[in-house]
């Protein structure tokens, strides 16, 4: 599983202000998330939102570092990338995914719904794992991608257990809108977070996408919320959120496993 955190296009900095490192990251991300073995420079440039001339220069540098390989005018991830992947396997997040794999699979089997494991990355959710049920392709998430925290159950349950300065910083900015029911006022968000702290679970009732209903519960390590588990169903208006007991049970099991193993 490759964890590549994709930045929403709307949030990207104008090309003239993008650093060399950011340009390289965009090119690598384009290659890593393409879903095919090799890409031409035109498609890479389009995905990375960079001029073709810039993309050519970045590709040449990455080839020199062993992170990209090519066959004529077609490019792919190079051998150096796989050495980095090997180092990534020992990272905190991937160790968490390994510890969570069995509880998540059991949750998926019990609910037959889409199951997520996510962490908070700034004011967004980064999805570490996703088990997809029938209709799951309608859920606007993928492993390695971000969603605004205020629009998702995973994000809200983690915000509810975040330090006050994190919540204040989020509430001081315009809240993102993904769907008609997305929370748009800081006062309403803060009220929801207070309720989440009391109930222990968070809901997404068509706030990320119409027809998506979700419940999430936090995963704790040493008393600190480090991730969240969610159960998501897709349906027509009037569908209720999944049973919170299932998400709570899986989150508690993962919390125990993480604490027991020190992951």
Tab-separated table of C-alpha atoms in Angstrom:
chain	number	residue	atom	x	y	z
A	1	UNK	CA	0.000	0.000	0.000
A	2	UNK	CA	1.380	3.373	-0.993
A	3	UNK	CA	0.624	6.358	1.169
A	4	UNK	CA	0.840	9.469	-0.976
A	5	UNK	CA	-0.863	12.502	0.482
A	6	UNK	CA	-2.524	14.341	-2.361
A	7	UNK	CA	-3.142	18.062	-2.025
A	8	UNK	CA	-6.438	19.411	-3.352
A	9	UNK	CA	-5.864	21.309	-6.576
A	10	UNK	CA	-7.750	24.333	-5.290
A	11	UNK	CA	-5.264	24.727	-2.429
A	12	UNK	CA	-2.121	24.574	-4.560
A	13	UNK	CA	0.269	27.465	-4.757
A	14	UNK	CA	0.717	29.199	-8.145
A	15	UNK	CA	3.486	27.487	-10.132
A	16	UNK	CA	5.810	30.498	-10.044
A	17	UNK	CA	5.851	30.296	-6.240
A	18	UNK	CA	6.327	26.530	-5.968
A	19	UNK	CA	9.669	25.328	-4.592
A	20	UNK	CA	11.818	22.749	-6.354
A	21	UNK	CA	10.997	20.210	-3.653
A	22	UNK	CA	7.271	20.760	-4.109
A	23	UNK	CA	7.596	20.356	-7.881
A	24	UNK	CA	9.430	17.071	-7.410
A	25	UNK	CA	6.760	15.928	-4.961
A	26	UNK	CA	4.023	16.733	-7.491
A	27	UNK	CA	5.765	14.740	-10.208
A	28	UNK	CA	6.338	11.742	-7.922
A	29	UNK	CA	2.731	11.909	-6.779
A	30	UNK	CA	1.532	11.946	-10.375
A	31	UNK	CA	3.530	8.800	-11.120
A	32	UNK	CA	2.503	7.075	-7.885
A	33	UNK	CA	-1.234	7.682	-8.241
A	34	UNK	CA	-1.662	7.219	-11.986
A	35	UNK	CA	-2.770	3.599	-11.777
A	36	UNK	CA	-0.707	2.616	-14.844
A	37	UNK	CA	2.875	1.479	-15.272
A	38	UNK	CA	4.316	4.354	-17.310
A	39	UNK	CA	3.256	7.871	-18.236
A	40	UNK	CA	4.240	10.373	-20.884
A	41	UNK	CA	5.446	13.822	-19.900
A	42	UNK	CA	2.225	15.511	-21.058
A	43	UNK	CA	0.082	13.491	-18.675
A	44	UNK	CA	2.566	13.922	-15.829
A	45	UNK	CA	2.627	17.682	-16.350
A	46	UNK	CA	-1.167	17.835	-16.417
A	47	UNK	CA	-1.511	15.822	-13.206
A	48	UNK	CA	1.251	17.793	-11.444
A	49	UNK	CA	-0.117	21.121	-12.719
A	50	UNK	CA	3.311	22.103	-14.001
A	51	UNK	CA	4.509	23.335	-17.417
A	52	UNK	CA	5.929	20.587	-19.639
A	53	UNK	CA	9.344	22.265	-19.698
A	54	UNK	CA	9.439	22.297	-15.884
A	55	UNK	CA	8.249	18.699	-15.731
A	56	UNK	CA	11.063	17.642	-18.082
A	57	UNK	CA	13.653	19.285	-15.826
A	58	UNK	CA	12.202	17.744	-12.673
A	59	UNK	CA	12.072	14.294	-14.277
A	60	UNK	CA	15.724	14.580	-15.289
A	61	UNK	CA	16.711	15.400	-11.699
A	62	UNK	CA	14.644	12.540	-10.302
A	63	UNK	CA	16.145	10.112	-12.811
A	64	UNK	CA	19.581	11.184	-11.624
A	65	UNK	CA	18.555	10.406	-8.040
A	66	UNK	CA	17.151	7.008	-8.982
A	67	UNK	CA	13.599	7.946	-8.010
A	68	UNK	CA	12.304	7.847	-11.589
A	69	UNK	CA	13.170	5.543	-14.480
A	70	UNK	CA	12.201	5.823	-18.128
A	71	UNK	CA	11.864	3.913	-21.373
A	72	UNK	CA	12.223	6.438	-24.155
A	73	UNK	CA	9.569	9.092	-23.516
A	74	UNK	CA	7.664	7.040	-20.919
A	75	UNK	CA	8.347	7.436	-17.198
A	76	UNK	CA	7.793	5.286	-14.114
A	77	UNK	CA	8.896	5.178	-10.491
A	78	UNK	CA	12.529	4.125	-10.212
A	79	UNK	CA	14.446	1.735	-7.936
A	80	UNK	CA	15.271	4.462	-5.425
A	81	UNK	CA	11.566	4.840	-4.724
A	82	UNK	CA	11.336	1.249	-3.527
A	83	UNK	CA	14.195	1.775	-1.090
A	84	UNK	CA	12.140	4.640	0.379
A	85	UNK	CA	9.093	2.386	0.515
A	86	UNK	CA	11.088	-0.121	2.546
A	87	UNK	CA	11.949	2.610	5.051
A	88	UNK	CA	8.305	3.683	5.098
A	89	UNK	CA	7.291	0.201	6.280
A	90	UNK	CA	8.708	1.015	9.707
A	91	UNK	CA	6.824	4.320	10.030
A	92	UNK	CA	4.375	4.948	12.857
A	93	UNK	CA	1.370	5.174	10.568
A	94	UNK	CA	2.038	1.935	8.699
A	95	UNK	CA	2.672	0.119	11.952
A	96	UNK	CA	-0.712	1.404	13.082
A	97	UNK	CA	-2.321	0.069	9.908
A	98	UNK	CA	-0.770	-3.349	10.544
A	99	UNK	CA	-2.081	-3.402	14.117
A	100	UNK	CA	-5.522	-2.336	12.897
A	101	UNK	CA	-5.790	-4.743	9.967
A	102	UNK	CA	-7.648	-7.571	11.736
A	103	UNK	CA	-10.115	-5.368	13.681
A	104	UNK	CA	-10.877	-3.414	10.499
A	105	UNK	CA	-11.448	-6.617	8.514
A	106	UNK	CA	-13.759	-7.940	11.228
A	107	UNK	CA	-15.637	-4.632	11.277
A	108	UNK	CA	-16.048	-4.811	7.518
A	109	UNK	CA	-17.395	-8.364	7.722
A	110	UNK	CA	-19.894	-7.448	10.441
A	111	UNK	CA	-21.211	-4.284	8.822
A	112	UNK	CA	-20.775	-4.954	5.083
A	113	UNK	CA	-20.138	-1.205	4.848
A	114	UNK	CA	-17.137	0.898	3.846
A	115	UNK	CA	-14.583	1.039	6.669
A	116	UNK	CA	-11.860	3.681	7.107
A	117	UNK	CA	-8.866	4.263	9.337
A	118	UNK	CA	-7.698	7.887	9.298
A	119	UNK	CA	-5.469	10.346	11.125
A	120	UNK	CA	-5.513	14.102	11.471
A	121	UNK	CA	-2.978	15.909	9.292
A	122	UNK	CA	-3.270	19.599	10.090
A	123	UNK	CA	-6.876	20.550	9.383
A	124	UNK	CA	-7.461	17.589	7.074
A	125	UNK	CA	-7.962	13.846	7.417
A	126	UNK	CA	-5.392	11.523	5.874
A	127	UNK	CA	-6.851	8.103	5.095
A	128	UNK	CA	-4.503	5.239	5.982
A	129	UNK	CA	-6.816	2.365	5.119
A	130	UNK	CA	-10.113	1.800	3.343
A	131	UNK	CA	-12.111	-1.410	3.000
A	132	UNK	CA	-14.736	-0.928	0.328
A	133	UNK	CA	-18.183	-2.466	0.367
A	134	UNK	CA	-20.757	-2.595	-2.376
A	135	UNK	CA	-21.343	1.008	-3.398
A	136	UNK	CA	-18.088	2.061	-1.793
A	137	UNK	CA	-16.828	3.646	-4.973
A	138	UNK	CA	-19.383	6.385	-4.294
A	139	UNK	CA	-17.547	7.313	-1.090
A	140	UNK	CA	-15.192	10.226	-1.952
A	141	UNK	CA	-12.098	8.819	-0.247
A	142	UNK	CA	-8.989	6.828	-1.080
A	143	UNK	CA	-5.939	5.640	0.794
A	144	UNK	CA	-3.285	8.343	0.911
A	145	UNK	CA	-5.675	11.182	0.100
A	146	UNK	CA	-6.978	14.012	2.252
A	147	UNK	CA	-10.443	15.335	3.083
A	148	UNK	CA	-11.317	18.461	5.088
A	149	UNK	CA	-11.628	17.426	8.731
A	150	UNK	CA	-14.735	19.513	9.387
A	151	UNK	CA	-16.662	17.666	6.648
A	152	UNK	CA	-15.981	14.109	7.826
A	153	UNK	CA	-16.834	11.963	10.826
A	154	UNK	CA	-13.200	10.842	11.176
A	155	UNK	CA	-12.016	14.441	11.104
A	156	UNK	CA	-14.591	15.743	13.566
A	157	UNK	CA	-13.986	13.018	16.142
A	158	UNK	CA	-10.253	13.748	16.020
A	159	UNK	CA	-10.792	17.500	16.175
A	160	UNK	CA	-12.944	16.963	19.256
A	161	UNK	CA	-9.942	15.392	20.989
A	162	UNK	CA	-7.370	17.878	19.658
A	163	UNK	CA	-5.688	20.668	21.644
A	164	UNK	CA	-7.753	23.893	21.820
A	165	UNK	CA	-5.277	25.830	19.672
A	166	UNK	CA	-5.792	23.377	16.789
A	167	UNK	CA	-9.552	23.852	16.923
A	168	UNK	CA	-9.266	27.645	17.274
A	169	UNK	CA	-6.994	27.840	14.219
A	170	UNK	CA	-9.482	25.840	12.151
A	171	UNK	CA	-12.476	27.862	13.339
A	172	UNK	CA	-10.685	31.124	12.497
A	173	UNK	CA	-10.620	30.262	8.783
A	174	UNK	CA	-13.485	29.862	6.302
A	175	UNK	CA	-14.718	26.292	6.599
A	176	UNK	CA	-14.574	24.216	3.403
A	177	UNK	CA	-17.800	23.232	1.701
A	178	UNK	CA	-18.006	19.837	-0.006
A	179	UNK	CA	-21.763	19.344	0.048
A	180	UNK	CA	-24.973	21.200	0.803
A	181	UNK	CA	-24.929	19.979	4.409
A	182	UNK	CA	-21.267	20.772	5.138
A	183	UNK	CA	-20.799	22.786	8.328
A	184	UNK	CA	-20.086	26.379	7.338
A	185	UNK	CA	-20.226	28.287	10.620
A	186	UNK	CA	-17.537	27.948	13.330
A	187	UNK	CA	-20.167	28.219	16.082
A	188	UNK	CA	-21.983	25.122	14.799
A	189	UNK	CA	-18.720	23.213	14.411
A	190	UNK	CA	-17.653	24.030	17.962
A	191	UNK	CA	-21.064	22.937	19.271
A	192	UNK	CA	-20.750	19.638	17.411
A	193	UNK	CA	-17.248	19.039	18.770
A	194	UNK	CA	-18.523	19.575	22.315
A	195	UNK	CA	-21.271	17.007	21.745
A	196	UNK	CA	-18.759	14.588	20.221
A	197	UNK	CA	-16.574	14.822	23.325
A	198	UNK	CA	-19.605	13.807	25.393
A	199	UNK	CA	-20.890	10.993	23.172
A	200	UNK	CA	-17.534	9.624	22.014
A	201	UNK	CA	-18.563	9.393	18.356
A	202	UNK	CA	-18.959	11.743	15.394
A	203	UNK	CA	-21.327	11.667	12.445
A	204	UNK	CA	-21.182	12.760	8.826
A	205	UNK	CA	-24.752	13.129	7.628
A	206	UNK	CA	-24.226	14.013	3.964
A	207	UNK	CA	-21.640	16.650	4.925
A	208	UNK	CA	-18.912	15.285	2.646
A	209	UNK	CA	-21.176	14.155	-0.187
A	210	UNK	CA	-24.888	13.746	-0.761
A	211	UNK	CA	-26.004	10.235	0.118
A	212	UNK	CA	-22.992	9.480	2.353
A	213	UNK	CA	-23.718	8.646	6.013
A	214	UNK	CA	-20.880	7.882	8.397
A	215	UNK	CA	-20.028	7.360	12.067
A	216	UNK	CA	-16.521	7.432	13.562
A	217	UNK	CA	-14.898	6.623	16.908
A	218	UNK	CA	-11.396	7.573	18.125
A	219	UNK	CA	-8.409	5.278	18.546
A	220	UNK	CA	-6.344	6.116	21.628
A	221	UNK	CA	-2.703	5.508	22.475
A	222	UNK	CA	-1.548	6.356	25.976
A	223	UNK	CA	-4.720	8.386	26.458
A	224	UNK	CA	-4.294	10.478	23.300
A	225	UNK	CA	-6.519	10.185	20.210
A	226	UNK	CA	-4.134	9.240	17.383
A	227	UNK	CA	-6.533	7.908	14.742
A	228	UNK	CA	-10.187	7.144	14.123
A	229	UNK	CA	-12.246	4.306	12.686
A	230	UNK	CA	-15.357	4.964	10.638
A	231	UNK	CA	-18.203	3.004	9.101
A	232	UNK	CA	-19.803	4.556	6.014
A	233	UNK	CA	-22.965	3.714	4.120
A	234	UNK	CA	-24.178	5.162	0.840
A	235	UNK	CA	-27.857	5.545	0.088
A	236	UNK	CA	-30.734	7.816	-0.680
A	237	UNK	CA	-32.091	10.611	1.495
A	238	UNK	CA	-33.528	9.283	4.734
A	239	UNK	CA	-30.832	6.667	5.347
A	240	UNK	CA	-29.635	6.787	8.939
A	241	UNK	CA	-26.026	6.651	10.110
A	242	UNK	CA	-24.484	3.241	10.862
A	243	UNK	CA	-24.646	1.855	14.410
A	244	UNK	CA	-22.004	3.687	16.491
A	245	UNK	CA	-21.467	0.587	18.651
A	246	UNK	CA	-19.615	-1.155	15.815
A	247	UNK	CA	-17.188	1.718	15.270
A	248	UNK	CA	-16.634	2.066	19.024
A	249	UNK	CA	-15.888	-1.645	19.419
A	250	UNK	CA	-13.328	-1.710	16.599
A	251	UNK	CA	-11.665	1.513	17.801
A	252	UNK	CA	-11.339	0.146	21.336
A	253	UNK	CA	-9.803	-3.094	20.045
A	254	UNK	CA	-7.264	-1.201	17.928
A	255	UNK	CA	-6.470	1.050	20.905
A	256	UNK	CA	-5.725	-2.009	23.057
A	257	UNK	CA	-3.532	-3.566	20.389
A	258	UNK	CA	-1.578	-0.355	19.870
A	259	UNK	CA	-1.004	0.137	23.599
A	260	UNK	CA	-0.045	-3.524	24.080
A	261	UNK	CA	2.499	-3.505	21.273
A	262	UNK	CA	3.753	0.064	21.678
A	263	UNK	CA	3.066	0.848	17.983
